[in-house]
Coordinates of C-alpha atoms in Angstrom, one line a residue:
X1 CA 34.5 0.9 -13.2
X2 CA 34.5 2.9 -9.9
X3 CA 38.0 4.3 -10.6
X4 CA 36.6 5.5 -13.9
X5 CA 33.4 7.0 -12.4
X6 CA 35.7 8.6 -9.7
X7 CA 33.6 6.9 -6.9
X8 CA 36.3 4.7 -5.3
X9 CA 35.0 5.7 -1.8
X10 CA 31.9 3.2 -2.5
X11 CA 34.6 0.6 -1.9
X12 CA 33.2 -3.0 -0.8
X13 CA 29.5 -1.8 -0.9
X14 CA 29.4 -2.1 -4.7
X15 CA 29.1 -5.9 -4.1
X16 CA 25.6 -5.2 -2.9
X17 CA 24.6 -4.0 -6.4
X18 CA 24.2 -7.3 -8.0
X19 CA 22.5 -8.7 -4.8
X20 CA 20.0 -6.0 -5.1
X21 CA 19.3 -6.6 -8.7
X22 CA 18.6 -10.2 -8.0
X23 CA 16.1 -9.3 -5.3
X24 CA 14.3 -6.8 -7.4
X25 CA 14.1 -9.5 -10.0
X26 CA 12.5 -11.9 -7.4
X27 CA 10.0 -9.1 -6.6
X28 CA 9.0 -8.3 -10.2
X29 CA 8.5 -12.0 -11.0
X30 CA 6.3 -12.5 -7.6
X31 CA 4.5 -9.0 -8.3
X32 CA 3.4 -10.0 -11.9
X33 CA 2.5 -13.5 -10.8
X34 CA 0.1 -12.1 -8.2
X35 CA -1.3 -9.4 -10.7
X36 CA -2.0 -12.2 -13.2
X37 CA -4.1 -14.2 -10.7
X38 CA -5.8 -11.0 -9.5
X39 CA -4.5 -11.0 -5.8
X40 CA -4.4 -7.5 -5.5
X41 CA -5.6 -7.3 -1.9
X42 CA -2.8 -9.8 -1.1
X43 CA -0.3 -7.4 -3.0
X44 CA -1.5 -4.5 -0.6
X45 CA -1.2 -6.4 2.5
X46 CA 2.3 -7.7 1.5
X47 CA 3.3 -4.0 0.6
X48 CA 2.3 -2.7 4.0
X49 CA 4.0 -5.7 5.9
X50 CA 7.2 -5.4 3.9
X51 CA 7.4 -1.6 4.5
X52 CA 6.9 -2.2 8.3
X53 CA 9.5 -4.9 8.4
X54 CA 11.9 -3.2 6.4
X55 CA 11.8 0.0 8.2
X56 CA 11.9 -1.8 11.5
X57 CA 15.0 -3.5 10.3
X58 CA 16.6 -0.2 9.4
X59 CA 15.9 1.1 12.9
X60 CA 17.0 -2.0 14.9
X61 CA 19.9 -2.4 12.7
X62 CA 21.0 1.3 13.1
X63 CA 20.7 1.1 16.9
X64 CA 22.9 -2.2 17.1
X65 CA 25.4 -1.0 14.4
X66 CA 25.1 2.5 13.2
X67 CA 27.1 2.0 9.9
X68 CA 26.3 2.5 6.3
X69 CA 26.4 -1.2 5.6
X70 CA 23.3 -2.0 7.6
X71 CA 21.1 0.6 5.6
X72 CA 22.5 -0.8 2.4
X73 CA 22.1 -4.4 3.2
X74 CA 18.4 -3.8 4.4
X75 CA 17.6 -1.8 1.2
X76 CA 19.2 -4.3 -1.2
X77 CA 17.3 -7.2 0.6
X78 CA 13.9 -5.5 0.9
X79 CA 12.6 -6.5 -2.5
X80 CA 13.4 -10.4 -1.9
X81 CA 11.4 -9.9 1.5
X82 CA 8.2 -8.9 -0.5
X83 CA 8.8 -11.6 -2.8
X84 CA 9.0 -14.1 0.0
X85 CA 6.0 -12.7 1.6
X86 CA 4.0 -13.1 -1.6
X87 CA 5.1 -16.7 -1.7
X88 CA 4.1 -17.4 1.7
X89 CA 0.7 -15.8 1.7
X90 CA -0.4 -17.3 -1.5
X91 CA 0.2 -20.8 -0.6
X92 CA -3.5 -21.4 -0.2
X93 CA -4.6 -19.5 -3.4
X94 CA -2.5 -21.6 -6.0
X95 CA -4.1 -23.9 -8.4
X96 CA -2.4 -26.9 -9.8
X97 CA 1.2 -26.5 -11.0
X98 CA 1.6 -25.3 -14.6
X99 CA 2.8 -27.8 -17.0
X100 CA 6.7 -28.1 -17.6
X101 CA 7.6 -26.4 -20.8
X102 CA 9.9 -28.4 -23.2
X103 CA 13.2 -26.5 -24.4
X104 CA 11.7 -25.8 -27.6
X105 CA 8.6 -24.4 -26.3
X106 CA 10.2 -22.3 -23.8
X107 CA 12.5 -21.0 -26.7
X108 CA 9.4 -20.2 -28.8
X109 CA 7.9 -18.5 -25.8
X110 CA 11.1 -16.3 -25.2
X111 CA 11.1 -15.4 -29.0
X112 CA 7.5 -14.3 -29.0
X113 CA 8.2 -11.9 -26.1
X114 CA 11.5 -10.7 -27.0
X115 CA 10.3 -7.3 -27.2
X116 CA 10.5 -6.9 -23.5
X117 CA 14.3 -7.4 -23.1
X118 CA 15.1 -5.7 -26.4
X119 CA 12.8 -2.6 -26.0
X120 CA 11.6 -2.5 -22.1
X121 CA 15.0 -2.4 -20.7
X122 CA 16.5 0.4 -22.6
X123 CA 13.1 2.4 -22.4
X124 CA 13.4 1.9 -18.6
X125 CA 17.0 3.2 -18.7
X126 CA 16.0 6.1 -20.6
X127 CA 13.1 6.8 -18.3
X128 CA 15.4 7.0 -15.2
X129 CA 17.9 9.2 -17.1
X130 CA 15.0 11.4 -18.0
X131 CA 13.9 11.5 -14.3
X132 CA 17.4 12.5 -13.3
X133 CA 18.2 15.1 -16.0
X134 CA 16.4 18.2 -14.2
X135 CA 18.2 17.4 -11.0
X136 CA 21.6 17.0 -12.8
X137 CA 21.1 20.1 -15.1
X138 CA 19.6 22.4 -12.2
X139 CA 22.9 21.7 -10.1
X140 CA 25.3 22.1 -12.9
X141 CA 23.8 25.1 -14.6
X142 CA 22.1 27.0 -11.8
X143 CA 22.9 25.9 -8.3
X144 CA 22.9 22.6 -5.9
X145 CA 20.0 24.6 -4.1
X146 CA 17.8 24.6 -7.1
X147 CA 18.5 20.9 -7.5
X148 CA 17.4 20.3 -3.8
X149 CA 14.2 22.3 -4.3
X150 CA 13.4 20.3 -7.2
X151 CA 14.0 17.1 -5.4
X152 CA 11.7 18.1 -2.6
X153 CA 9.0 19.2 -5.0
X154 CA 9.2 16.0 -7.0
X155 CA 9.0 13.9 -3.7
X156 CA 5.8 15.5 -2.9
X157 CA 4.2 15.4 -6.2
X158 CA 5.4 11.6 -6.6
X159 CA 2.9 10.4 -3.8
X160 CA -0.1 10.7 -5.7
X161 CA 1.4 9.7 -9.0
X162 CA 2.9 6.6 -7.5
X163 CA -0.3 5.7 -5.7
X164 CA -2.5 5.8 -8.7
X165 CA 0.3 4.3 -11.1
X166 CA 0.8 1.4 -9.0
X167 CA -2.7 0.9 -8.0
X168 CA -4.3 1.2 -11.3
X169 CA -1.4 0.2 -13.6
X170 CA -1.2 -3.6 -12.3
X171 CA -4.9 -3.9 -12.6
X172 CA -5.0 -2.5 -16.3
X173 CA -2.0 -4.6 -17.3
X174 CA -4.0 -7.9 -16.3
X175 CA -7.2 -6.6 -17.7
X176 CA -5.7 -5.7 -21.1
X177 CA -4.1 -9.3 -21.4
X178 CA -7.6 -10.7 -20.7
X179 CA -9.3 -8.7 -23.3
X180 CA -6.6 -9.4 -25.7
X181 CA -6.9 -13.2 -25.3
X182 CA -10.7 -13.0 -25.7
X183 CA -10.3 -10.8 -28.9
X184 CA -12.1 -7.9 -27.3
X185 CA -11.3 -4.3 -28.5
X186 CA -8.7 -2.5 -26.4
X187 CA -9.3 1.0 -27.5
X188 CA -12.5 1.8 -25.6
X189 CA -10.8 0.7 -22.3
X190 CA -7.9 2.9 -23.1
X191 CA -10.1 5.8 -23.8
X192 CA -12.3 5.3 -20.9
X193 CA -9.5 5.2 -18.3
X194 CA -7.5 7.8 -19.7
X195 CA -10.5 10.2 -19.7
X196 CA -11.2 9.2 -15.9
X197 CA -7.4 10.0 -15.1
X198 CA -7.4 13.1 -16.8
X199 CA -10.3 14.4 -14.5
X200 CA -7.9 14.3 -11.7
X201 CA -5.7 16.8 -13.3
X202 CA -7.7 19.8 -12.3
X203 CA -7.6 18.8 -8.8
X204 CA -3.8 18.3 -8.8
X205 CA -3.2 21.6 -10.6
X206 CA -5.6 23.6 -8.7
X207 CA -4.1 22.4 -5.3
X208 CA -0.6 23.0 -6.5
X209 CA -1.2 26.7 -6.7
X210 CA -1.3 26.8 -2.9
X211 CA 2.1 25.0 -2.7
X212 CA 4.4 28.1 -2.1
X213 CA 2.4 29.1 1.0
X214 CA 2.2 25.4 2.1
X215 CA 5.9 24.8 1.7
X216 CA 6.8 28.1 3.4
X217 CA 4.8 27.3 6.3
X218 CA 5.9 23.6 6.7
X219 CA 9.4 23.8 5.8
X220 CA 10.4 27.3 6.3
X221 CA 10.4 30.5 4.1
X222 CA 13.5 29.6 2.6
X223 CA 11.6 26.6 0.9
X224 CA 9.0 28.6 -0.8
X225 CA 10.7 28.3 -4.2
X226 CA 10.2 24.5 -4.1
X227 CA 6.6 25.3 -4.0
X228 CA 6.8 27.6 -7.0
X229 CA 8.3 24.5 -8.7
X230 CA 5.3 22.5 -7.8
X231 CA 2.9 24.8 -9.4
X232 CA 4.4 24.2 -12.8
X233 CA 5.5 20.6 -12.3
X234 CA 1.7 19.8 -11.4
X235 CA 0.9 20.3 -15.2
X236 CA 3.2 17.5 -16.1
X237 CA 2.3 15.3 -13.2
X238 CA -1.3 15.6 -13.9
X239 CA -1.0 14.2 -17.4
X240 CA 1.6 11.7 -16.4
X241 CA -0.9 10.1 -14.2
X242 CA -3.3 9.9 -17.1
X243 CA -0.8 8.2 -19.4
X244 CA -0.7 5.0 -17.1
X245 CA -3.3 3.3 -19.4
X246 CA -1.4 4.1 -22.4
X247 CA 2.0 2.9 -21.1
X248 CA 0.4 -0.3 -19.8
X249 CA -1.3 -1.0 -23.1
X250 CA 1.7 -0.7 -25.2
X251 CA 3.1 -4.5 -24.6
X252 CA -0.3 -5.9 -25.3
X253 CA -0.6 -4.1 -28.6
X254 CA 3.2 -4.8 -29.5
X255 CA 4.0 -1.2 -29.2
X256 CA 7.0 -1.1 -26.9
X257 CA 9.4 0.1 -29.7
X258 CA 7.0 3.0 -29.8
X259 CA 7.8 3.6 -25.9
X260 CA 11.4 3.4 -26.6
X261 CA 11.4 6.1 -29.2
X262 CA 9.1 8.3 -27.1
X263 CA 11.5 7.9 -24.1
X264 CA 14.4 8.9 -26.1
X265 CA 12.8 11.9 -27.6
X266 CA 11.5 13.1 -24.2
X267 CA 14.8 12.7 -22.7
X268 CA 16.3 15.0 -25.2
X269 CA 13.5 17.5 -25.3
X270 CA 13.6 17.8 -21.5
X271 CA 17.5 18.4 -21.5
X272 CA 17.1 20.9 -24.4
X273 CA 14.5 22.9 -22.6
X274 CA 16.6 23.4 -19.6
X275 CA 19.7 24.1 -21.3
X276 CA 17.8 26.8 -23.7
X277 CA 16.2 28.3 -20.6
X278 CA 19.7 28.8 -19.2
X279 CA 21.3 30.3 -22.2
X280 CA 18.3 32.8 -22.4
X281 CA 19.1 34.0 -18.9
X282 CA 16.0 32.4 -17.2
X283 CA 15.8 32.0 -13.6
X284 CA 15.3 28.4 -12.1
X285 CA 11.6 28.8 -11.9
X286 CA 11.3 29.6 -15.6
X287 CA 13.6 26.6 -16.3
X288 CA 11.5 24.2 -14.3
X289 CA 8.3 25.7 -16.2
X290 CA 10.0 25.1 -19.7
X291 CA 11.0 21.4 -18.5
X292 CA 7.2 20.9 -17.3
X293 CA 5.8 22.3 -20.4
X294 CA 7.9 20.1 -22.5
X295 CA 7.1 17.0 -20.4
X296 CA 3.4 17.7 -20.6
X297 CA 3.4 17.9 -24.5
X298 CA 5.5 14.7 -24.6
X299 CA 3.2 12.8 -22.5
X300 CA 0.1 14.0 -24.5
X301 CA 1.8 13.1 -27.7
X302 CA 2.6 9.5 -26.3
X303 CA -1.1 9.1 -25.2
X304 CA -2.3 10.0 -28.5
X305 CA 0.3 7.9 -30.5
X306 CA -0.8 4.8 -28.3
X307 CA -4.5 5.5 -28.9
X308 CA -3.7 5.5 -32.7
X309 CA -1.6 2.2 -32.4
X310 CA -4.3 0.5 -30.5
X311 CA -7.1 1.6 -32.8
X312 CA -5.0 0.1 -35.8
X313 CA -4.4 -3.0 -33.8
X314 CA -7.9 -3.6 -33.2
X315 CA -8.9 -3.2 -36.8
X316 CA -6.3 -5.5 -37.9
X317 CA -7.5 -8.1 -35.3
X318 CA -10.9 -7.5 -36.6
X319 CA -10.1 -8.2 -40.1
X320 CA -8.0 -11.2 -39.2
X321 CA -11.0 -12.7 -37.4
X322 CA -13.2 -12.0 -40.2
X323 CA -11.2 -14.1 -42.5

């Protein structure tokens, strides 16, 4: 595979990939378990402790042996460290052990939730590809410098998006599951949280218009273009924060297929927008603007589609209960 990709230089470090995937699986299981039990304070403490230990290991490992293997090994093992910390700190919080599932019951449970491996895995792959599209196309069609400006702008904007997404997303996911089990309507919660997060958009968009001056002052005049990217990307980031409630609701209302389709369409639209901008002779700022506007429209359409699906789900469940 490395030979086909032309990445033979990776060499033996490729063996850290399956280890990293296994560690991420441990982290995901422990995180969702803690979320289900409502241990959000524990997750916050563990995240801080894990970040401190991981970065300390990188620094000390680099001082002891300044080779790439140290950085790769620490990065690969970091998720497992978080999983271990959750297990360690949650000892006193656990109730009685859950009953053991018989093979038939386990298979029935896997069949009931088969939409996760069937739809969520390809959805996450498409989302990752969609995030990488602007970097690849800007470098290929315009210049590596344009891709670098974009990466810096996205890194800055990702800070509020990731904080809100992680902090609110896990809470909402557990809340939706509780409401669904209780037979309560889900649409009002979706609309209330979406509206609240949309209220943050004017703050993000308004602050972004000072980005060129801030980037020029902090990073140097040559990085002012990255600030111009931020001005347009804030339109997309603002609504992407607001779509967190919709994305988290999709599994509860059995709409993960909808997420998969929307991810595929958004990936195609984003690539098409940058390619068309290049063919029309647009500059890099205009290409990022086209990409951001397409992303804005795509996320808005996703929110509306999930809201419609949630309303139908609530109505269907009400009719079944009435019977």
